[in-house]
Each structure stands twice: as C-alpha cells, then as structure tokens.
CSV table of C-alpha atoms in Angstrom, one decimal:
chain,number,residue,atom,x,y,z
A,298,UNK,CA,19.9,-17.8,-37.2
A,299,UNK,CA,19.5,-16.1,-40.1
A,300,UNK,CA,21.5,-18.4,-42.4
A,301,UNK,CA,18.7,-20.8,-41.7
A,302,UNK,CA,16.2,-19.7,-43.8
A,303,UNK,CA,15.8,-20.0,-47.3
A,304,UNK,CA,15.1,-16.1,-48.8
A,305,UNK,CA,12.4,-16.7,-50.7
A,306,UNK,CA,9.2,-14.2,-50.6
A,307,UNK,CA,7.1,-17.0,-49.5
A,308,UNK,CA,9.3,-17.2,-46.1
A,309,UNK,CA,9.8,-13.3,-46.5
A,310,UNK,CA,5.8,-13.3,-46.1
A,311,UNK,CA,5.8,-15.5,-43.1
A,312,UNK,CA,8.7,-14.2,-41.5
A,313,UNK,CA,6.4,-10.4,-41.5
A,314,UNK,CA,2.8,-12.6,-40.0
A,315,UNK,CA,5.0,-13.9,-37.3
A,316,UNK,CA,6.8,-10.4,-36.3
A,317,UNK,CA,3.2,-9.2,-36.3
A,318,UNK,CA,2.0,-11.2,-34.5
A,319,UNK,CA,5.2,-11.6,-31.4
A,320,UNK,CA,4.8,-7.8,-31.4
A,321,UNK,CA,0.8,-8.2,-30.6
A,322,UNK,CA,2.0,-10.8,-28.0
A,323,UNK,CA,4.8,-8.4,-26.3
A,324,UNK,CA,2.0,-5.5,-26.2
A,325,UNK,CA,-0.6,-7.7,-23.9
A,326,UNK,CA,1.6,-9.5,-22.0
A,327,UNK,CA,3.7,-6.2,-21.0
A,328,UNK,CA,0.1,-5.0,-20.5
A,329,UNK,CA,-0.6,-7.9,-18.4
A,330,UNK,CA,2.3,-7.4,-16.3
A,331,UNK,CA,2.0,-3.7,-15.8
A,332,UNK,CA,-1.2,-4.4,-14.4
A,333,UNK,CA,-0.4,-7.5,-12.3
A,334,UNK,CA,2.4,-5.3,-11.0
A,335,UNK,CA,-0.2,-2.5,-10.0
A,336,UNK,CA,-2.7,-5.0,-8.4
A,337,UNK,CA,0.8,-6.5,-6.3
A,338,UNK,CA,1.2,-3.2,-5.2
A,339,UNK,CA,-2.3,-2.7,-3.5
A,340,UNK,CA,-1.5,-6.4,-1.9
A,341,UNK,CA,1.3,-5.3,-0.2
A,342,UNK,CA,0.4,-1.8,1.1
A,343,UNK,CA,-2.1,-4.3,2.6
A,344,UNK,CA,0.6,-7.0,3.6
A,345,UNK,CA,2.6,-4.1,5.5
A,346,UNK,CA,-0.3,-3.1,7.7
A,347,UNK,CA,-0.5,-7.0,8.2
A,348,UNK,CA,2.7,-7.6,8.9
A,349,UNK,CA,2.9,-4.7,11.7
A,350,UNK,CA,-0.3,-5.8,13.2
A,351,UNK,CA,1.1,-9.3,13.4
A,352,UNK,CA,4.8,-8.3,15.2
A,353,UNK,CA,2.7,-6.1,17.5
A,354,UNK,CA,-0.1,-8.5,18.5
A,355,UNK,CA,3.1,-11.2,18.6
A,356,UNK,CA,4.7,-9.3,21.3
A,357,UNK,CA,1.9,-8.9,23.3
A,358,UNK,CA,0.9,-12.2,23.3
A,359,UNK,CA,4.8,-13.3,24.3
A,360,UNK,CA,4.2,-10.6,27.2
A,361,UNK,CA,1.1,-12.0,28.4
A,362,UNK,CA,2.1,-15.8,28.5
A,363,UNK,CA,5.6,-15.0,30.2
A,364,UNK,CA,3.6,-13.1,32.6
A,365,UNK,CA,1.3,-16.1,33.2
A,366,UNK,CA,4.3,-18.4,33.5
A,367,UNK,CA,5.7,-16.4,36.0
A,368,UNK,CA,2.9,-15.8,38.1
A,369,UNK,CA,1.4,-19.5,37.6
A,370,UNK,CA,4.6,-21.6,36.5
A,371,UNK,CA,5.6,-23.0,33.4
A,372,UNK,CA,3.7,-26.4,34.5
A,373,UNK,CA,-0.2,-25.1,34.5
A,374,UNK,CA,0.5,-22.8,31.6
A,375,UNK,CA,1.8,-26.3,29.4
A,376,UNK,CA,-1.7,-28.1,31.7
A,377,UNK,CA,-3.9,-26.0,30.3
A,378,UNK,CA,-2.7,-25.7,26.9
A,379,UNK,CA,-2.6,-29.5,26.6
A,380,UNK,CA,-6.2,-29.5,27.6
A,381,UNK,CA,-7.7,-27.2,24.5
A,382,UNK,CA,-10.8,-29.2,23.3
A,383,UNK,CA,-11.8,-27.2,20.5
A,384,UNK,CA,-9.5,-26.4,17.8
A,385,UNK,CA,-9.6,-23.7,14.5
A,386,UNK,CA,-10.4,-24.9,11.4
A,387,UNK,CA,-9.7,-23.2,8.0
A,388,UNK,CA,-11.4,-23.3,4.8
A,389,UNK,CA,-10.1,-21.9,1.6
A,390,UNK,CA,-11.9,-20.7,-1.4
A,391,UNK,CA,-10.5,-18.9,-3.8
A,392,UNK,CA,-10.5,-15.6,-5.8
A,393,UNK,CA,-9.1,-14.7,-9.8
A,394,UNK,CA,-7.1,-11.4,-9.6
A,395,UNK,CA,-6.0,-11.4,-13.5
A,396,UNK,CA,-5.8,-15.2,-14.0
A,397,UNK,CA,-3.6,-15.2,-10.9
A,398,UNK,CA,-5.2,-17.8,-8.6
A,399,UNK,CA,-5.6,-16.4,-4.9
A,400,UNK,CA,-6.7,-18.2,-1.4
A,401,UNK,CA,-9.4,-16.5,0.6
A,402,UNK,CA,-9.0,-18.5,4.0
A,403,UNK,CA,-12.0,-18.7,6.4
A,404,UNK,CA,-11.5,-19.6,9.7
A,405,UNK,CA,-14.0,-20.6,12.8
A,406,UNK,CA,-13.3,-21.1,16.5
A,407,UNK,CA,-10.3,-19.2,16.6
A,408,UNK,CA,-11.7,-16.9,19.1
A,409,UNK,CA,-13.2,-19.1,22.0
A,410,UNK,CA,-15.1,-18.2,25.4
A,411,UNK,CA,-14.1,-18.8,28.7
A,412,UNK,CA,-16.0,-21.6,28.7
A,413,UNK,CA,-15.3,-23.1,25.4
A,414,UNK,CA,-11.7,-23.2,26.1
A,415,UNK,CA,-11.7,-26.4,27.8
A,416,UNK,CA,-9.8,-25.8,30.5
A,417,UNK,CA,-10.9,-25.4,33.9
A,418,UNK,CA,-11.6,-21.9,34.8
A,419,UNK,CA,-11.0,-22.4,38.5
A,420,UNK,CA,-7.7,-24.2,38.7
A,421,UNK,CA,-6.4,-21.7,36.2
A,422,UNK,CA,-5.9,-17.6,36.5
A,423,UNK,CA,-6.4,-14.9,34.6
A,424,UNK,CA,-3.5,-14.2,33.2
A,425,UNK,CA,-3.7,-18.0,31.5
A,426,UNK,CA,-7.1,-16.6,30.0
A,427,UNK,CA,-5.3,-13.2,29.0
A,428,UNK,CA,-2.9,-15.1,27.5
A,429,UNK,CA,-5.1,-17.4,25.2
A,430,UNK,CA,-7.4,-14.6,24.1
A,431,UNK,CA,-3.8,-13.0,22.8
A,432,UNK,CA,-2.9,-15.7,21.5
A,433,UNK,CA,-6.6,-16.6,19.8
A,434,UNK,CA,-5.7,-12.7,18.4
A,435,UNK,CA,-2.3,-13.1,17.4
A,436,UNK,CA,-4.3,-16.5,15.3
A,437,UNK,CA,-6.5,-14.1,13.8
A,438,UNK,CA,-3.8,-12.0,12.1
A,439,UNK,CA,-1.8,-15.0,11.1
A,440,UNK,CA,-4.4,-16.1,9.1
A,441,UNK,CA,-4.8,-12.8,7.4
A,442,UNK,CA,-1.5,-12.3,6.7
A,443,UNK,CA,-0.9,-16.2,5.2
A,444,UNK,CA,-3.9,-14.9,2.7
A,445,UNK,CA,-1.9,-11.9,1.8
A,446,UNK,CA,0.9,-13.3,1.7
A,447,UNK,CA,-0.5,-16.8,-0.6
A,448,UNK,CA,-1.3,-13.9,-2.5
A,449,UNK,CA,2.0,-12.0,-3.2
A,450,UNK,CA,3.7,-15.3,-3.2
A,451,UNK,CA,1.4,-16.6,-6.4
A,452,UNK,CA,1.5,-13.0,-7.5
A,453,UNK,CA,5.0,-12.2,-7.7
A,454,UNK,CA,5.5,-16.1,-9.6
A,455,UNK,CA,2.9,-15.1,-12.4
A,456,UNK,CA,4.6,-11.7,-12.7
A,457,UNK,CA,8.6,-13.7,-12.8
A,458,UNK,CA,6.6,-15.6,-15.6
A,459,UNK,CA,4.9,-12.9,-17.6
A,460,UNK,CA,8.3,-10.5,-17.7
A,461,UNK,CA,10.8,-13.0,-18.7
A,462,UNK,CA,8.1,-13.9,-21.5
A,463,UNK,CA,8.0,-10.3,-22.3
A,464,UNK,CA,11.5,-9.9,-22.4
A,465,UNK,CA,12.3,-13.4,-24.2
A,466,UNK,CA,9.7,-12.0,-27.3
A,467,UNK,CA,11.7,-8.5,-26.8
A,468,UNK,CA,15.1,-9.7,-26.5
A,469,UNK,CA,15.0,-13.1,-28.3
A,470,UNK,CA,12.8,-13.9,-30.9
A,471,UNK,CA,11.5,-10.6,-32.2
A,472,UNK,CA,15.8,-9.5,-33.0
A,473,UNK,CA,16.2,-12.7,-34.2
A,474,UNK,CA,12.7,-12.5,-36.8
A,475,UNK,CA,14.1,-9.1,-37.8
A,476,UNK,CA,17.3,-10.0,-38.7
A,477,UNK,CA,15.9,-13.3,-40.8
A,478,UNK,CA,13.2,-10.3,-42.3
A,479,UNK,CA,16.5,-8.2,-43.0
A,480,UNK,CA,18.1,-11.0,-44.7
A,481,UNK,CA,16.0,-12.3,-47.0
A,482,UNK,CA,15.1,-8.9,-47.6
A,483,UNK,CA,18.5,-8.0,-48.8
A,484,UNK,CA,19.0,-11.0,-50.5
A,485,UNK,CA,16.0,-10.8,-52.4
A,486,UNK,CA,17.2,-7.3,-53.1
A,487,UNK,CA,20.6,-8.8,-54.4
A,488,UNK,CA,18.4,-11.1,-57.0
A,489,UNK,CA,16.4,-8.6,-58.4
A,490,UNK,CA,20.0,-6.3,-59.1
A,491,UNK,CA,22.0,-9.4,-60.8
A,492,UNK,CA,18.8,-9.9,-62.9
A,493,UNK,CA,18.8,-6.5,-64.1
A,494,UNK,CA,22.2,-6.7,-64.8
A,495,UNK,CA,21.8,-9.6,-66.3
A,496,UNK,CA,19.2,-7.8,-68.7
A,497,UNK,CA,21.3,-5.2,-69.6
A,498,UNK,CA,24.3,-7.5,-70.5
A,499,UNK,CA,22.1,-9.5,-72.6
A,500,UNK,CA,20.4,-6.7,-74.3
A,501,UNK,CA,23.9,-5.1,-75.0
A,502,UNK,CA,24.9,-7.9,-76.3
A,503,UNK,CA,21.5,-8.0,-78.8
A,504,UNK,CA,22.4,-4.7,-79.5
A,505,UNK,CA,25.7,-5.4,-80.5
A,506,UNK,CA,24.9,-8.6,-82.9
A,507,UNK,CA,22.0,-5.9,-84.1
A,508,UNK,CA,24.2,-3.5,-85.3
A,509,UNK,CA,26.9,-6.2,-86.7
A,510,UNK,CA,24.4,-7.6,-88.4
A,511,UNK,CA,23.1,-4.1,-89.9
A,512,UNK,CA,26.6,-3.3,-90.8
A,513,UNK,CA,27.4,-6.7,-92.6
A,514,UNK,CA,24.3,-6.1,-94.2
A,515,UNK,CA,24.9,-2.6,-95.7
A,516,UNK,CA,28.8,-3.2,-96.4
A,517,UNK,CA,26.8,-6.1,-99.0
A,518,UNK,CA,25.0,-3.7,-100.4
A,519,UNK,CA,27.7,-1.2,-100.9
A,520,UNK,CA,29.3,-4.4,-102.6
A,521,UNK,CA,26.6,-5.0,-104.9
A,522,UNK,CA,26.3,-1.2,-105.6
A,523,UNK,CA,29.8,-0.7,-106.8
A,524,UNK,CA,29.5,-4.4,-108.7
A,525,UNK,CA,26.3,-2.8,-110.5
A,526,UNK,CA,28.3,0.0,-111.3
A,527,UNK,CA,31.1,-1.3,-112.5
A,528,UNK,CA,28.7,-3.2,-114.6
B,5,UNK,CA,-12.0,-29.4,3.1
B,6,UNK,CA,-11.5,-28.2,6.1
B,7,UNK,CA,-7.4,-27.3,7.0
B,8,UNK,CA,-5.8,-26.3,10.3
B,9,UNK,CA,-3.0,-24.2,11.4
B,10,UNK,CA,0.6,-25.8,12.5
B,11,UNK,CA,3.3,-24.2,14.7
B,12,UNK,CA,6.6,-25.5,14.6
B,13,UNK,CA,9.5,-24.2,17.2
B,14,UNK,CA,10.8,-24.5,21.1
B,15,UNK,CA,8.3,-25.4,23.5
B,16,UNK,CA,8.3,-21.9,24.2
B,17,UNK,CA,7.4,-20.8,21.1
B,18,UNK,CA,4.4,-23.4,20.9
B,19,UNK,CA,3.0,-23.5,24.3
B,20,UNK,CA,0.9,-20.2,23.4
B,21,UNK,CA,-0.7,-21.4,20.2
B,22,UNK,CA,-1.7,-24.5,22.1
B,23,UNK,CA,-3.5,-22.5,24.6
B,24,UNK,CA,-5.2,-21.1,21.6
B,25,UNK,CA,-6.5,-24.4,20.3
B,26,UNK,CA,-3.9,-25.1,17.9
B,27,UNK,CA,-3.4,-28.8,17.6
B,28,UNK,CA,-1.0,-29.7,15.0
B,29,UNK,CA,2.8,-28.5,16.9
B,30,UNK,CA,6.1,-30.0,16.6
B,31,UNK,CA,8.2,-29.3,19.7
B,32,UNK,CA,11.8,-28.9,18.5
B,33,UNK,CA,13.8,-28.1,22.1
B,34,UNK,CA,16.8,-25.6,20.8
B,35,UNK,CA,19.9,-27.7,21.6
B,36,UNK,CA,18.5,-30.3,18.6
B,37,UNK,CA,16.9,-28.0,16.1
B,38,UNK,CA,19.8,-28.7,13.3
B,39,UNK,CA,19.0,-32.2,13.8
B,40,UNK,CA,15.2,-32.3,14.0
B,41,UNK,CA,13.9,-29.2,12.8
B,42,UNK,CA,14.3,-30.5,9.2
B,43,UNK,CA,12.3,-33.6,9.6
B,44,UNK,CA,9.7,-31.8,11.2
B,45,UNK,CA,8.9,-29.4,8.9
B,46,UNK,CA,9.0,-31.8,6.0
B,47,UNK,CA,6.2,-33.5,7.9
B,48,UNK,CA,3.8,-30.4,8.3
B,49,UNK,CA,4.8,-29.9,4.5
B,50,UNK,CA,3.6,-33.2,3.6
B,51,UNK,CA,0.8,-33.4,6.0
B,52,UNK,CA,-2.5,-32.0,3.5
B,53,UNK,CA,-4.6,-31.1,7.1
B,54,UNK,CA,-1.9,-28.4,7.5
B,55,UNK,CA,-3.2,-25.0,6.2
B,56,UNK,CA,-1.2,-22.3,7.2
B,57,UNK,CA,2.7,-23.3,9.1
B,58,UNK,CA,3.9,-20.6,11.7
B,59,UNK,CA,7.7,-20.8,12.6
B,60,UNK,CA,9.9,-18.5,14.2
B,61,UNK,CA,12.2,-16.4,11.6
B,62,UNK,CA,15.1,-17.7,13.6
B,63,UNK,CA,14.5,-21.2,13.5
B,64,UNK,CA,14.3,-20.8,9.3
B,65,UNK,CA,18.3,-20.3,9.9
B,66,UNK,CA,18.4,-24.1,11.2
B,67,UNK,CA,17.1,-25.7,8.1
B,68,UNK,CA,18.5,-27.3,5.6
B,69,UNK,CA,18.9,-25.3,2.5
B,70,UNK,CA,16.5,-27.5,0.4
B,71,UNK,CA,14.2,-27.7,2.9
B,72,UNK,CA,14.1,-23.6,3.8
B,73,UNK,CA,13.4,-23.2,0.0
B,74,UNK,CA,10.8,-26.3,-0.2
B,75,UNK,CA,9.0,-24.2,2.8
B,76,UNK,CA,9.4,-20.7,1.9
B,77,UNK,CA,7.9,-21.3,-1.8
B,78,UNK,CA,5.0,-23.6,-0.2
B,79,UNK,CA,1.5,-22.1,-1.2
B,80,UNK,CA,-0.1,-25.5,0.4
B,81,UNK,CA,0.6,-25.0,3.5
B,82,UNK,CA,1.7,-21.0,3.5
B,83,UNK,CA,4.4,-20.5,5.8
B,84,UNK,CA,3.9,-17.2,8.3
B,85,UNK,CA,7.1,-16.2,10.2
B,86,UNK,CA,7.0,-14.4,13.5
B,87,UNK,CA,9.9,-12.2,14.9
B,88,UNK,CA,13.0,-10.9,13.0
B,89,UNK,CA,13.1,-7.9,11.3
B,90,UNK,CA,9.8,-8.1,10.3
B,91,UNK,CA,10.1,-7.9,6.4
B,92,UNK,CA,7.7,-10.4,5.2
B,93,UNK,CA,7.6,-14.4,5.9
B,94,UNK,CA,10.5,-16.1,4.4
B,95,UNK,CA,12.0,-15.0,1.2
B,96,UNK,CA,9.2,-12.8,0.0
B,97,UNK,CA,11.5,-9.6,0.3
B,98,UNK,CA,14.1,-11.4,-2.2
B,99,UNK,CA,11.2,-12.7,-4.1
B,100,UNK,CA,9.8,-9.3,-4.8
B,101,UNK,CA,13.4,-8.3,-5.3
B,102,UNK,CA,14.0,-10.5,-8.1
B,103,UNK,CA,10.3,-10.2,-9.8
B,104,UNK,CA,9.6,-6.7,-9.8
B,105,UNK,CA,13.1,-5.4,-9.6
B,106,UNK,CA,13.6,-3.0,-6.7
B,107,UNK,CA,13.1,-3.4,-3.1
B,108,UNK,CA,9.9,-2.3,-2.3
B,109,UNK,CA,10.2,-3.4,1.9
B,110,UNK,CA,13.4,-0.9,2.0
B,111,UNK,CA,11.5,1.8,3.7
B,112,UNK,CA,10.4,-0.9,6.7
C-alpha cells in the first residue's frame, strides 16, 4: 500500500513508467477480449445451428432403430451391431483464432455402404440399414458439433482469463499505483512547503540580526558623535 | 494420431452407435449407473484413443460431482451430450454465463 514506498522522485518516476505502462496493458488486453468475445459470438451462432441439427438427426435416428427393434427384435438389432468391421477414425489438426488454440477434427468411414457395414445384408432388413445410415448421420453432426464446441470451451477459458486480467490491472494494481503516485506526490509537495518555510524563518531571522546589528552599529556612532562633541 | 469416438450409456442408448461402427462403448444398464457410471467415464477420460465422448444429458445427473466437472471441462476427449433441453453439451451454458456475463442460450 501506499505506506510502502519511500516518496522519493526517483520512486515518483517509476511509480509514472509503470502506470504507463499497466494502462498500455489494460488497452490491448480489453482489445483482445472485445475481439475474442466477437469471434465467440460467430462460434456459437454456428454451435446453435449445430446443436438443432444434432437433437433433430438424434431423434430420427432413436425412431429408426426402435422401429427396427420392433419389427426385427432387440436380438438382430444388438447381432448386427456387434458385427460392425470397420470403424471411424478421427484426426485433429488444429487452427489459431487470436492465440486461442482450436481442434479441426477430420473424420473417415463414418458413412459406410451396404456392403462395407459388415453385417450380412440378407439376414438383416432394411430398417437395420435405415437405422445405421441415421446413425452414421447422427456421427457426422457429433463430430461437428465436438469441434464447435472444443472451440467455445477453449474460447470462453481464454476470454475468463483475459477479463479477470483486464479487470485485476483496472481494479487492482492501476488504483493501487495511483494512490502510491498520489502519495509521494503529496509528500513531496509537503517537502518542498516546510523548506520554503524553512527559508523564510531563516531569512527572517538574518533579517532581524541585520538590522540589530545596523542599529547597535549606529547607536555607537551616535555615542561617539556626542563624545566628539562634548569634546 | 488417429482418435475415435466413445459412447457411454444404457444399452439402449449404445446399440445405435455400434451399428454405426463405433467401437469404444461402455454399457452402463440403468438400475447401476450411480455405481458404475463413474468408473466408466473416468476410463474413456483416461483412455488417449478416445476423441470425442457422447453421453446422454441424463446420465451426466449420475456422476459424481468431481467427475461431471473432470468431463465437462475435458478438451481431450470433448464430451457431446444428446437429449435434454438441448442448450449446449454439459456446462457450456453456465460457462458462457460466467465468462461473458449474460446468457446468450436464453432465447433457445
């Protein structure tokens, strides 16, 4: 606090560098996270079309494979799910939206033909294949929305981080440097006043002895006058 | 490296991602889920082939607390959540709440 510091100009000098420079800091960084807020927004205009596709495409794909299980029985559904041979794979690269680290997932054999699937196609039905190519969908748009959603998850954590910097400079250490400025300031304000009072008491004081001297002077001339002219 | 996809729920829930060539699942039948579901999560989290997790909203209510927030602030694996009231996978509407300051799902 401001007792801390010593008020010298030196530390005065420093005190005025450092505000300058927290106040550069606050400017960019609230820069930053205006614009990181602006680039979230556009990420989740995207991550509500997303997220409607994916409840959609979810409850057709619960439609389809209840229908299947109730025309073919619980059993061959599970048969031929168990007996999937190929499998989607992902692969992540990744993209720099402000310094904010984002996923871009890639994905193969999600969507599969009829003959890829693995399972027979006649002991199964069509509603089994209607079922997986829902399903192989209803992949599709999970995979789209775990990118936009990696996304708004690292976004929103580097825009938590960038405000409560912006607010600890704003709130924190920028009224604290101010009120160390203000101090020293006044303090060094108080110096210079006692000195010039100091000056004038001494000068006063000169004055004074001046003038006693001047006075004891003359009085011994006026004595040696009248000695002279008694003389 | 390549990743894969993981689905964690009922049978139910999983059957149809099998049938779509998923081949990472856990099968958590309903009557144990507060018993099991937490272990099985925590071994998709740890597992590094796992990509992207999908779960139920609903069964996120059967976790432990430690382990909900462990999974819902996972980037590696990224948990999607199906169902509920459709506001966004996990806590990402109280996320957004907290960062930004207002709730920007409201109008959903």
């Amino acid at each position: 606090m401001a007792k801390d510091v010593k008020p010298t100009r030196k530390n005065l000098m420093a005190i005025e560098d450092r505000i300058e420079l927290s106040e550069r800091g606050h400017d960019t960084l609230e820069k930053k996270r205006d614009g990181l807020i602006m680039e979230f927004m556009d990420i989740l205009d995207q991550a509500q079309d997303v997220r409607s596709d994916l409840n959609e495409n979810y409850d057709e794909a619960q439609r389809k494979i209840n229908m299947a299980r109730a025309m073919e029985g619980d059993v061959a559904v599970r048969g031929a799910a168990a007996a999937l041979q190929e499998h989607p794979e992902l692969t992540t690269e990744s993209k720099n939206i402000m310094g904010v680290v984002v996923p871009q997932i890639e994905s193969s054999k999600v969507r599969k033909s009829l003959d890829e699937r693995g399972y027979g196609v006649l002991g199964t039905s069509a509603r089994i294949d209607e079922a997986a190519e829902a399903y192989e969908e209803l992949l599709e748009t999970i995979i789209l929305a775990a990118e936009v959603e990696t996304a708004m998850k690292k976004m929103l954590d580097e825009i938590e981080t960038t405000k409560r910097r912006v607010n600890a400079l704003e709130f924190k250490l920028l009224p604290e440097l101010k009120s160390n400025q203000e101090y020293i300031e006044q303090k060094l304000e108080e110096q210079e006043r006692e000195e010039i009072f100091r000056m004038k008491k001494i000068k006063a004081k000169k004055e004074e002895e001046e003038k006693a001297e001047r006075e004891a002077a003359e009085q011994e001339a006026e004595e040696a006058e009248t000695v002279t002219a008694d003389d | 490296m390549s990743q894969e996809i993981a689905v964690i729920g009922s049978p139910d829930f999983t059957t149809g991602f099998r049938l779509a060539g998923v081949r990472k699942f856990a099968d958590v039948p309903d009557d144990d889920k507060a018993a099991e579901l937490d272990d099985a999560v925590q071994g998709m989290l740890t597992d590094e082939e796992v990509g992207i997790l999908v779960m139920h909203e609903d069964d996120l209510e059967h976790l432990s607390r430690g382990v909900r927030n462990d999974v819902e602030t996972s980037v590696e694996p990224v948990l999607v959540t199906l169902g509920g009231e459709g506001a966004g996978s996990g806590g990402l509407r109280e996320q957004i709440k907290r960062a930004i300051g207002i709730d920007l799902m409201e109008e959903d």
